[in-house]
Amino acid sequence: MSHTIFVWIEPTHGAVDPIAWEALAAARSVAGERPVVGLLPGPAEQPAAAEAIQRGADRVLLIDEPALPQLQTEPFAAAVVQLMQNHPPAVLIVGATAAGLELAAVVAARLGVGLATNCTALSFDGDQLVATRPALAGNVIAAVSGPQVVTLRRRALEAQPLDAARSGPIEALPPLSAAIEAAVRIIGTEPADHQVSLANARVIVAGGRGVGGPAGFEPLQALAQELGGAVGASRAAVDAGWIPYAHQVGQTGQVVQPELYIACGISGSIQHLAGMKTAKTIVAINTDPAAPIFKYAHYGIVGDLFEVVPALTEAIKQRSG
Amino acid sequence: MNIITLVKQAPDTTQLSGSLDGLKLLAEGAPRVLNPWDEYALETALQLVEAHGGSVTALMVGPAAATETLRTALAMGANQAVLVDDPALAAADTLATARTLAAAIGKLAPFDLIIGGRAGIEGNTGATAIQTAALLNLPLVSYVAALKTVDPAARTLTAVRLLDNERQIVETPLPALLTVVKEINEPRFPTFMQLRKAKKATIPTWNLADIGLTAAEVAPQVSWLAELPPAGQARLELIEGSPAQAAAQLVERLSKQQII
């Protein structure tokens, strides 16, 4: 019997995190004749349900819980577990956000099935799902056989464009049993600093030790703004207190995969490379031509970032002007 | 408060800067240290016990040699450390490790709090602590960036979680399991005296039978098929000239490829 592929569609602040559309694209890439079922928390009238169909789902199931205005792992995991038990064999694809990883891990534990996280590609080998994932700080790419729950790394795949010709049923599941109550209570939320939002950024301009101090990030901010990107930082810059931790890229920061990563005054330690070396295009700007970052860069400029970065901002302004 | 911290061993990547061969990292003999993320978990536990009394236990699943890494946890201030080592755990996946931790925690009970790091830097799966909470049916508060209030008498705590698009403030009853992120604190360095004392400490090692598990219960669900070297290194094009010239050339190249 062929698998049902469930895809978790994570809502965030009234919209859908775009990683969900990438997860749907991953599902379509391996689906063949297998049904792709989008799982969306919330009411039927939300536009995300129809969009999920147009982005690749054959069917959307709504997990509508008026009693749970905010997404909480435990009750929604219970609903997903029940669905997967009712449709064997089943696999679940979840976007690798913090909340998505938590949901995936809990579902896999409750079902007692294999889990592979932060995957960059999926395939089927007969009846077995095979997931490709980076390990060891990105220095090894491992193929993991047999997971039934996977999380997909952000920007590993492109979302499918909206296809208005696609159609499919959108159905609401019966409400969860009241017995599944979350012990943890959400008492407030603060929006994250949107200037930071590294995970979704197409372009990241990052600074390291060479930036020299908090003020040194100003030209990087200006370049990032000109490119519509975000500002990242190495651990050295964060530990020095020049920029908050939310900007940190690397082994103990965020793993990012932008189209363009501009590393300014970053030497390129293994810990930093672990967070950014899969960026599509890497530009390195550093005064030291022997800096390891150049080994991983597509374009390198040996020079003072305080001269090169403003010149870049200016060159981009001129091009658009 | 009795706190159990979940720790593991990790390759010491600081020893390998400049040599970026992951397979070399895997090789035996590569220096191994306390997983960097777990230092934040341990520091959180130590600060709580300093404020409220109690004890900290460092719990690890790993090979016999990992005992040395547990000594780092003791030197930082953990009151006791326990290693779970069994040949059946050699190929453990996250669920097998979580089952082992859950059983070992059962033997260490009672406890008020379990604290883990965000992930191990080696596999970077980030699921083991979460699955441990699920198996123990414990309230889970992951990605904690700050503790707002901890009330051992009322048996509650409030914490700030760092999620992708927001910071969430949550309240949980105790006992609970937390995972912490780097923002929460600055881990301490052990002193010489603490290191010397930790060298002499006795660290019990439990096998599966000691915690009431069988090899079948920790059989891995996933297998690693192959480890491929990562995609080839980029071919560097050095752009020369004055800053203005180099900037103009770079913008031209990036525009041509529609990167910007």
Coordinates of C-alpha atoms in Angstrom, one line a residue:
Chain A
M1 CA 0.0 0.0 0.0
S2 CA 1.4 3.4 -0.8
H3 CA 2.0 6.0 1.8
T4 CA -0.1 9.0 2.6
I5 CA 2.1 12.0 2.8
F6 CA 1.0 14.5 5.4
V7 CA 2.4 18.0 5.3
W8 CA 2.2 20.2 8.3
I9 CA 1.3 23.8 7.4
E10 CA 2.5 26.1 10.2
P11 CA 0.5 29.3 10.6
T12 CA 2.3 32.3 12.1
H13 CA 0.5 35.5 13.0
G14 CA -2.4 35.0 10.8
A15 CA -0.4 34.0 7.7
V16 CA 1.4 30.8 6.8
D17 CA 5.2 30.5 7.3
P18 CA 6.5 30.2 3.7
I19 CA 8.5 27.1 4.9
A20 CA 5.2 25.2 4.7
W21 CA 5.0 25.8 0.9
E22 CA 8.6 24.4 0.6
A23 CA 7.5 21.3 2.6
L24 CA 4.6 20.9 0.1
A25 CA 7.1 21.1 -2.7
A26 CA 9.2 18.4 -1.1
A27 CA 6.1 16.3 -0.7
R28 CA 5.3 16.7 -4.4
S29 CA 8.9 15.9 -5.4
V30 CA 8.5 12.4 -4.0
A31 CA 4.8 11.9 -4.2
G32 CA 4.2 10.2 -7.5
E33 CA 0.8 8.6 -7.1
R34 CA 0.9 9.0 -3.3
P35 CA -1.7 11.4 -1.9
V36 CA -0.4 14.6 -0.4
V37 CA -2.5 15.9 2.5
G38 CA -2.0 19.3 4.0
L39 CA -2.7 19.7 7.7
L40 CA -3.6 23.2 8.6
P41 CA -4.6 24.4 12.1
G42 CA -7.5 26.9 12.2
P43 CA -10.8 27.6 10.5
A44 CA -11.8 26.7 7.0
E45 CA -12.4 30.2 5.7
Q46 CA -8.6 31.0 5.9
P47 CA -7.1 31.7 2.5
A48 CA -4.2 29.4 3.4
A49 CA -6.4 26.3 2.9
A50 CA -7.0 27.1 -0.8
E51 CA -3.4 28.2 -1.2
A52 CA -2.2 24.9 0.1
I53 CA -4.1 23.1 -2.7
Q54 CA -2.7 25.5 -5.3
R55 CA 0.8 24.9 -3.9
G56 CA 0.7 21.1 -4.2
A57 CA -1.7 19.5 -1.7
D58 CA -4.3 17.1 -3.0
R59 CA -6.4 17.6 0.0
V60 CA -6.4 19.8 3.1
L61 CA -7.5 18.8 6.5
L62 CA -8.3 21.6 9.0
I63 CA -7.6 21.1 12.6
D64 CA -10.0 23.7 14.0
E65 CA -9.7 24.2 17.7
P66 CA -11.5 27.3 18.9
A67 CA -10.4 26.4 22.4
L68 CA -6.8 26.7 21.3
P69 CA -6.3 30.2 19.9
Q70 CA -2.6 29.7 19.8
L71 CA -0.6 26.8 18.3
Q72 CA 0.5 24.5 21.0
T73 CA 2.4 21.3 20.3
E74 CA 0.9 18.8 22.6
P75 CA -2.8 18.9 21.4
F76 CA -2.0 19.4 17.8
A77 CA 0.6 16.6 17.9
A78 CA -2.2 14.4 19.3
A79 CA -4.4 15.1 16.3
V80 CA -1.5 14.4 13.9
V81 CA -0.7 11.1 15.6
Q82 CA -4.3 10.0 15.4
L83 CA -4.5 10.8 11.7
M84 CA -1.2 9.0 10.9
Q85 CA -2.5 6.0 12.8
N86 CA -5.7 6.0 10.8
H87 CA -3.9 6.2 7.5
P88 CA -1.1 3.7 7.6
P89 CA 1.4 3.8 6.1
A90 CA 2.0 7.5 6.5
V91 CA 4.8 9.9 6.5
L92 CA 4.8 13.5 7.9
I93 CA 6.8 16.4 6.4
V94 CA 7.2 19.5 8.6
G95 CA 9.1 22.7 8.0
A96 CA 12.1 22.9 10.3
T97 CA 11.0 25.9 12.4
A98 CA 11.5 25.8 16.1
A99 CA 7.8 24.9 16.6
G100 CA 7.8 22.5 13.6
L101 CA 10.8 20.6 15.0
E102 CA 9.0 20.3 18.3
L103 CA 5.8 19.0 16.7
A104 CA 7.7 16.5 14.6
A105 CA 9.8 15.2 17.5
V106 CA 6.7 14.7 19.7
V107 CA 4.7 13.0 16.9
A108 CA 7.6 10.6 16.1
A109 CA 8.0 9.8 19.8
R110 CA 4.3 9.1 20.3
L111 CA 4.2 6.9 17.2
G112 CA 7.5 5.2 18.0
V113 CA 8.8 5.9 14.5
G114 CA 12.0 7.2 13.0
L115 CA 12.7 10.9 12.7
A116 CA 15.1 12.8 10.5
T117 CA 15.5 16.6 11.1
N118 CA 16.8 19.5 9.0
C119 CA 16.7 17.5 5.8
T120 CA 17.7 19.0 2.5
A121 CA 16.3 16.4 0.1
L122 CA 13.8 13.4 0.2
S123 CA 13.3 10.4 -1.9
F124 CA 11.5 7.0 -1.7
D125 CA 13.5 3.8 -2.0
G126 CA 10.7 1.3 -2.5
D127 CA 8.6 1.8 0.6
Q128 CA 11.3 3.5 2.6
L129 CA 11.6 7.2 2.8
V130 CA 15.2 8.3 2.5
A131 CA 16.2 11.7 3.8
T132 CA 19.4 13.6 3.1
R133 CA 20.6 15.8 5.9
P134 CA 23.8 17.6 6.8
A135 CA 25.5 16.5 10.0
L136 CA 28.7 17.3 11.8
A137 CA 28.5 21.1 11.4
G138 CA 27.6 20.6 7.7
N139 CA 30.8 18.7 7.0
V140 CA 29.1 15.5 6.3
I141 CA 25.9 14.8 4.3
A142 CA 24.2 11.8 5.6
A143 CA 21.4 9.7 4.0
V144 CA 19.0 8.5 6.6
S145 CA 16.8 5.5 5.7
G146 CA 13.5 4.7 7.2
P147 CA 12.2 7.9 8.9
Q148 CA 8.5 8.4 8.9
V149 CA 8.7 12.0 10.3
V150 CA 11.0 14.5 8.7
T151 CA 11.6 18.2 9.1
L152 CA 12.8 20.1 6.1
R153 CA 15.4 22.7 6.3
R154 CA 14.3 26.2 5.4
R155 CA 15.1 27.2 1.8
A156 CA 16.3 23.7 0.9
L157 CA 13.6 23.6 -1.8
E158 CA 11.8 26.2 -3.7
A159 CA 8.1 26.5 -3.1
Q160 CA 5.9 25.6 -6.1
P161 CA 4.3 28.6 -7.8
L162 CA 0.6 29.0 -7.3
D163 CA -1.3 26.8 -9.7
A164 CA -4.9 28.0 -10.0
A165 CA -5.8 25.0 -12.1
R166 CA -5.3 22.7 -9.1
S167 CA -8.3 21.8 -7.0
G168 CA -9.1 19.5 -4.1
P169 CA -11.3 19.0 -1.0
I170 CA -10.9 21.1 2.1
E171 CA -12.3 19.3 5.1
A172 CA -12.5 20.1 8.8
L173 CA -11.6 17.4 11.3
P174 CA -13.8 16.9 14.3
P175 CA -12.5 18.9 17.3
L176 CA -9.9 17.3 19.5
S177 CA -11.1 15.6 22.6
A178 CA -11.1 18.0 25.6
A179 CA -8.9 15.6 27.5
I180 CA -5.9 16.7 25.6
E181 CA -5.1 19.9 27.5
A182 CA -1.9 21.7 27.3
A183 CA -0.1 21.9 30.6
V184 CA 2.0 24.8 29.4
R185 CA 0.1 28.0 29.2
I186 CA 1.0 30.8 26.7
I187 CA 0.7 34.0 28.6
G188 CA 2.1 36.5 26.1
T189 CA 4.0 36.9 22.9
E190 CA 6.4 39.6 21.6
P191 CA 7.0 39.8 17.9
A192 CA 10.6 39.0 17.0
D193 CA 12.8 41.8 15.8
H194 CA 11.9 41.7 12.1
Q195 CA 15.1 43.4 11.2
V196 CA 16.8 40.2 12.3
S197 CA 14.7 37.5 10.6
L198 CA 17.7 35.7 9.2
A199 CA 15.9 32.5 8.4
N200 CA 13.8 33.9 5.6
A201 CA 16.3 36.5 4.3
R202 CA 17.2 36.2 0.6
V203 CA 20.4 38.2 1.3
I204 CA 22.4 38.3 4.5
V205 CA 25.2 40.8 5.2
A206 CA 27.2 39.5 8.1
G207 CA 30.0 40.9 10.2
G208 CA 32.7 39.4 12.3
R209 CA 35.6 40.4 14.4
G210 CA 36.8 42.7 11.6
V211 CA 33.8 44.9 12.2
G212 CA 35.6 46.2 15.3
G213 CA 32.6 47.3 17.4
P214 CA 28.9 48.1 17.5
A215 CA 29.3 51.1 15.2
G216 CA 31.1 48.9 12.7
F217 CA 27.8 47.2 11.9
E218 CA 26.3 50.5 10.6
P219 CA 27.7 50.2 7.0
L220 CA 26.6 46.6 7.0
Q221 CA 23.0 47.7 8.0
A222 CA 23.1 50.2 5.1
L223 CA 24.1 47.5 2.6
A224 CA 21.6 45.0 3.9
Q225 CA 18.9 47.6 3.7
E226 CA 19.8 48.5 0.1
L227 CA 19.6 44.8 -0.8
G228 CA 16.4 44.1 1.2
G229 CA 18.4 41.7 3.4
A230 CA 19.1 41.1 7.0
V231 CA 22.3 41.5 9.1
G232 CA 24.1 38.5 10.5
A233 CA 27.1 38.1 12.7
S234 CA 29.7 35.7 13.8
R235 CA 30.0 34.4 17.3
A236 CA 33.0 36.6 17.9
A237 CA 30.9 39.8 17.2
V238 CA 28.0 38.5 19.3
D239 CA 30.2 37.4 22.3
A240 CA 31.9 40.8 22.2
G241 CA 28.5 42.4 22.8
W242 CA 28.5 44.3 19.5
I243 CA 25.2 42.9 18.3
P244 CA 22.4 40.7 19.9
Y245 CA 22.5 36.9 19.7
A246 CA 19.5 36.8 17.4
H247 CA 21.9 37.8 14.6
Q248 CA 24.3 35.0 15.2
V249 CA 25.0 32.6 12.3
G250 CA 26.8 29.4 12.9
Q251 CA 27.1 26.3 15.0
T252 CA 25.5 27.8 18.2
G253 CA 23.5 30.4 16.2
Q254 CA 21.3 30.0 13.2
V255 CA 21.8 27.9 10.1
V256 CA 20.9 29.9 7.1
Q257 CA 20.7 29.3 3.4
P258 CA 20.2 32.6 1.6
E259 CA 20.7 33.3 -2.1
L260 CA 23.5 35.7 -1.2
Y261 CA 25.7 35.8 1.9
I262 CA 28.2 38.7 2.2
A263 CA 30.7 37.9 4.9
C264 CA 32.5 41.1 6.1
G265 CA 35.5 40.8 8.3
I266 CA 34.7 37.2 9.1
S267 CA 37.7 34.8 9.1
G268 CA 35.5 31.7 8.5
S269 CA 35.9 29.4 11.5
I270 CA 34.4 25.9 11.1
Q271 CA 31.7 27.0 13.6
H272 CA 30.7 29.9 11.4
L273 CA 30.9 28.0 8.2
A274 CA 28.5 25.4 9.7
G275 CA 25.8 28.0 9.7
M276 CA 26.2 29.5 6.2
K277 CA 28.3 27.5 3.8
T278 CA 25.3 26.2 1.9
A279 CA 24.4 29.8 0.9
K280 CA 23.9 29.8 -2.9
T281 CA 26.4 32.6 -3.4
I282 CA 29.0 33.6 -0.9
V283 CA 31.0 36.9 -1.1
A284 CA 33.9 37.4 1.3
I285 CA 35.4 40.7 2.2
N286 CA 38.4 40.5 4.4
T287 CA 41.8 42.2 4.7
D288 CA 43.5 38.9 5.2
P289 CA 43.9 37.0 1.9
A290 CA 44.7 33.8 3.9
A291 CA 41.4 33.9 5.8
P292 CA 39.6 30.4 5.5
I293 CA 36.4 32.1 4.4
F294 CA 37.9 32.7 0.9
K295 CA 38.1 28.9 0.4
Y296 CA 34.3 28.8 0.6
A297 CA 33.5 32.0 -1.2
H298 CA 32.4 32.4 -4.8
Y299 CA 33.6 36.0 -4.9
G300 CA 36.3 37.5 -2.8
I301 CA 37.5 41.0 -2.3
V302 CA 40.7 41.4 -0.3
G303 CA 40.3 44.8 1.4
D304 CA 39.1 46.9 4.2
L305 CA 35.4 46.3 4.8
F306 CA 35.0 50.0 5.8
E307 CA 35.9 51.0 2.3
V308 CA 34.5 48.1 0.3
V309 CA 31.0 47.8 2.0
P310 CA 30.1 51.5 1.5
A311 CA 31.4 51.3 -2.1
L312 CA 29.1 48.3 -2.6
T313 CA 26.1 50.2 -1.2
E314 CA 26.9 53.1 -3.5
A315 CA 27.3 50.8 -6.5
I316 CA 23.9 49.2 -5.9
K317 CA 22.3 52.6 -5.4
Q318 CA 23.6 53.8 -8.7
R319 CA 22.5 50.6 -10.5
S320 CA 18.9 51.0 -9.2
G321 CA 18.9 54.7 -9.6
Chain B
M1 CA 15.2 21.9 43.5
N2 CA 16.4 18.7 42.1
I3 CA 17.5 19.2 38.5
I4 CA 18.7 16.7 35.9
T5 CA 20.6 18.1 33.0
L6 CA 20.9 16.1 29.8
V7 CA 24.4 16.4 28.4
K8 CA 26.3 14.7 25.7
Q9 CA 29.7 14.5 24.2
A10 CA 30.6 16.4 21.0
P11 CA 33.7 16.7 18.8
D12 CA 35.8 19.7 19.8
T13 CA 35.4 21.8 16.7
T14 CA 37.6 24.6 18.1
Q15 CA 40.5 22.2 17.8
L16 CA 39.9 21.8 14.1
S17 CA 39.6 25.3 12.8
G18 CA 41.3 25.5 9.4
S19 CA 40.9 21.8 8.9
L20 CA 37.3 21.4 7.7
D21 CA 37.2 17.7 7.0
G22 CA 34.1 16.3 8.7
L23 CA 35.2 12.8 8.3
K24 CA 38.3 13.6 10.2
L25 CA 36.1 14.9 12.9
L26 CA 34.3 11.6 13.0
A27 CA 37.5 9.6 13.3
E28 CA 38.3 8.2 16.6
G29 CA 40.8 10.2 18.6
A30 CA 39.3 13.5 17.6
P31 CA 39.2 15.5 20.9
R32 CA 35.7 15.4 22.4
V33 CA 34.2 17.9 24.8
L34 CA 30.9 18.7 26.5
N35 CA 28.5 19.6 23.7
P36 CA 28.5 23.4 23.6
W37 CA 24.7 23.8 23.8
D38 CA 24.7 21.7 27.0
E39 CA 26.9 24.1 28.9
Y40 CA 24.0 26.6 28.8
A41 CA 21.7 23.9 30.2
L42 CA 24.1 23.1 33.0
E43 CA 24.7 26.8 33.8
T44 CA 20.9 27.3 34.0
A45 CA 20.6 24.4 36.4
L46 CA 23.6 25.6 38.6
Q47 CA 22.1 29.1 38.9
L48 CA 18.7 27.7 39.9
V49 CA 20.2 25.5 42.6
E50 CA 22.4 28.4 43.8
A51 CA 19.2 30.5 44.2
H52 CA 16.8 27.9 45.5
G53 CA 18.9 25.0 46.9
G54 CA 18.9 21.4 45.8
S55 CA 21.2 19.4 43.5
V56 CA 22.2 19.1 39.9
T57 CA 22.7 15.7 38.2
A58 CA 24.4 15.5 34.8
L59 CA 23.0 12.6 32.8
M60 CA 24.6 11.3 29.6
V61 CA 24.1 8.5 27.2
G62 CA 27.5 7.7 25.6
P63 CA 30.5 5.4 25.4
A64 CA 32.7 4.7 28.4
A65 CA 35.2 7.3 27.3
A66 CA 32.5 10.0 27.7
T67 CA 33.0 9.7 31.5
E68 CA 35.8 12.2 31.0
T69 CA 33.4 14.7 29.5
L70 CA 31.1 14.2 32.5
R71 CA 34.0 15.3 34.7
T72 CA 33.7 18.7 33.0
A73 CA 30.1 18.9 34.2
L74 CA 31.1 18.0 37.7
A75 CA 33.9 20.6 37.6
M76 CA 31.4 23.2 36.6
G77 CA 29.4 22.4 39.7
A78 CA 27.1 19.4 39.1
N79 CA 26.7 17.4 42.3
Q80 CA 26.6 14.1 40.6
A81 CA 27.0 12.6 37.1
V82 CA 25.7 9.4 35.6
L83 CA 26.6 7.7 32.4
V84 CA 24.4 5.2 30.6
D85 CA 26.5 3.0 28.3
D86 CA 25.5 -0.2 26.6
P87 CA 26.6 -2.0 23.4
A88 CA 23.0 -2.0 22.2
L89 CA 23.2 1.8 22.1
A90 CA 26.0 2.1 19.6
A91 CA 23.7 3.0 16.7
A92 CA 21.0 4.7 18.8
D93 CA 18.8 7.2 17.0
T94 CA 17.1 10.1 18.8
L95 CA 14.1 8.0 19.9
A96 CA 16.4 5.2 21.3
T97 CA 18.4 7.8 23.1
A98 CA 15.2 9.5 24.4
R99 CA 13.9 6.1 25.6
T100 CA 17.2 5.5 27.4
L101 CA 17.2 9.0 29.0
A102 CA 13.5 8.6 30.1
A103 CA 14.3 5.2 31.8
A104 CA 17.4 6.6 33.5
I105 CA 15.4 9.7 34.7
G106 CA 12.8 7.3 36.1
K107 CA 15.6 5.8 38.2
L108 CA 16.9 9.3 39.3
A109 CA 13.4 10.5 40.3
P110 CA 12.1 12.5 42.1
F111 CA 13.1 15.7 40.3
D112 CA 11.7 19.2 39.7
L113 CA 13.2 20.0 36.4
I114 CA 15.0 18.5 33.5
I115 CA 17.1 20.8 31.4
G116 CA 18.7 20.1 28.0
G117 CA 20.5 22.0 25.4
R118 CA 19.0 23.0 22.0
A119 CA 20.8 20.3 20.0
G120 CA 24.0 18.3 19.8
I121 CA 26.4 19.9 17.4
E122 CA 27.4 16.6 15.9
G123 CA 24.1 15.3 14.6
N124 CA 22.3 18.6 15.1
T125 CA 19.0 16.8 15.3
G126 CA 17.7 18.8 18.2
A127 CA 14.9 16.2 19.1
T128 CA 16.2 14.1 21.9
A129 CA 15.3 16.3 24.8
I130 CA 11.9 17.0 23.2
Q131 CA 11.2 13.3 22.7
T132 CA 12.3 12.6 26.3
A133 CA 9.6 15.0 27.5
A134 CA 7.0 13.3 25.3
L135 CA 7.9 9.9 26.6
L136 CA 7.8 11.0 30.2
N137 CA 4.5 13.0 29.6
L138 CA 6.2 16.0 31.1
P139 CA 5.3 19.6 30.2
L140 CA 7.8 20.8 27.6
V141 CA 9.1 24.3 27.3
S142 CA 11.7 24.4 24.5
Y143 CA 14.1 27.1 23.3
V144 CA 14.1 29.0 26.5
A145 CA 16.0 32.3 26.2
A146 CA 15.2 33.6 29.7
L147 CA 13.5 32.5 33.0
K148 CA 11.2 35.1 34.3
T149 CA 10.1 33.6 37.5
V150 CA 10.8 30.3 39.3
D151 CA 8.6 29.5 42.2
P152 CA 9.6 26.1 43.8
A153 CA 6.9 26.4 46.5
A154 CA 4.1 27.0 44.0
R155 CA 5.8 24.5 41.7
T156 CA 5.6 26.8 38.6
L157 CA 7.9 28.7 36.4
T158 CA 7.5 31.3 33.6
A159 CA 9.9 31.4 30.7
V160 CA 10.6 33.3 27.5
R161 CA 10.8 31.1 24.4
L162 CA 12.7 32.1 21.3
L163 CA 10.8 31.0 18.3
D164 CA 11.3 31.7 14.6
N165 CA 8.9 34.6 14.4
E166 CA 8.2 35.6 18.0
R167 CA 9.2 35.5 21.6
Q168 CA 6.6 33.6 23.6
I169 CA 6.1 33.9 27.4
V170 CA 4.8 30.7 28.9
E171 CA 3.9 29.3 32.3
T172 CA 4.4 25.7 33.2
P173 CA 3.8 23.6 36.3
L174 CA 6.7 21.6 37.7
P175 CA 8.1 19.1 37.1
A176 CA 8.8 20.1 33.5
L177 CA 11.5 19.7 30.9
L178 CA 13.2 22.8 29.4
T179 CA 15.6 23.1 26.5
V180 CA 17.6 26.3 26.5
V181 CA 19.3 28.5 23.9
K182 CA 22.5 30.4 24.1
E183 CA 20.9 33.7 25.0
I184 CA 19.9 32.4 28.4
N185 CA 23.3 32.8 30.2
E186 CA 27.1 32.7 30.0
P187 CA 28.4 29.3 31.1
R188 CA 31.0 29.4 33.9
F189 CA 34.5 28.0 33.5
P190 CA 35.6 25.5 36.1
T191 CA 38.3 26.4 38.5
F192 CA 41.5 24.4 38.9
M193 CA 40.4 23.2 42.3
Q194 CA 37.1 22.0 40.8
L195 CA 38.8 20.3 37.9
R196 CA 41.1 18.5 40.4
K197 CA 38.2 17.4 42.5
A198 CA 36.2 16.2 39.5
K199 CA 39.1 14.1 38.4
K200 CA 38.7 12.0 41.5
A201 CA 34.9 11.7 41.5
T202 CA 33.2 8.4 41.1
I203 CA 30.8 8.4 38.1
P204 CA 28.4 5.5 38.1
T205 CA 27.8 3.8 34.8
W206 CA 24.4 2.1 34.1
N207 CA 23.7 -0.4 31.4
L208 CA 20.3 -1.0 29.9
A209 CA 19.4 -3.7 32.4
D210 CA 20.1 -1.3 35.2
I211 CA 17.4 1.0 34.0
G212 CA 15.0 -1.7 33.0
L213 CA 15.3 -1.6 29.3
T214 CA 16.0 -4.3 26.7
A215 CA 18.1 -4.0 23.5
A216 CA 14.9 -4.4 21.5
E217 CA 13.4 -1.4 23.1
V218 CA 16.2 0.8 21.9
A219 CA 16.6 -0.7 18.4
P220 CA 17.1 2.3 16.0
Q221 CA 14.2 3.2 13.7
V222 CA 16.4 4.9 11.2
S223 CA 19.7 3.8 9.7
W224 CA 22.4 6.0 8.3
L225 CA 22.9 4.8 4.7
A226 CA 25.9 6.7 3.7
E227 CA 28.0 9.7 4.6
L228 CA 28.8 11.7 1.6
P229 CA 31.3 14.4 1.6
P230 CA 29.5 17.8 1.3
A231 CA 29.2 19.5 -2.0
G232 CA 32.4 20.7 -3.5
Q233 CA 34.0 23.9 -2.4
A234 CA 33.2 27.0 -4.3
R235 CA 35.6 28.2 -7.0
L236 CA 36.8 31.5 -5.8
E237 CA 37.0 34.5 -8.1
L238 CA 39.1 37.2 -6.6
I239 CA 38.0 40.7 -7.6
E240 CA 40.7 43.3 -7.5
G241 CA 41.1 47.0 -7.9
S242 CA 40.2 50.0 -5.7
P243 CA 37.2 49.5 -3.4
A244 CA 35.0 51.4 -5.8
Q245 CA 36.2 49.4 -8.8
A246 CA 35.9 46.1 -7.0
A247 CA 32.4 47.0 -5.7
A248 CA 31.3 47.9 -9.2
Q249 CA 32.6 44.7 -10.7
L250 CA 31.0 42.6 -8.0
V251 CA 27.6 44.3 -8.4
E252 CA 27.9 43.7 -12.2
R253 CA 28.6 40.0 -11.7
L254 CA 25.8 39.5 -9.2
S255 CA 23.3 41.5 -11.4
K256 CA 24.2 39.4 -14.4
Q257 CA 23.4 36.2 -12.6
Q258 CA 20.3 37.8 -11.2
I259 CA 21.4 37.3 -7.7
I260 CA 20.6 40.9 -6.9

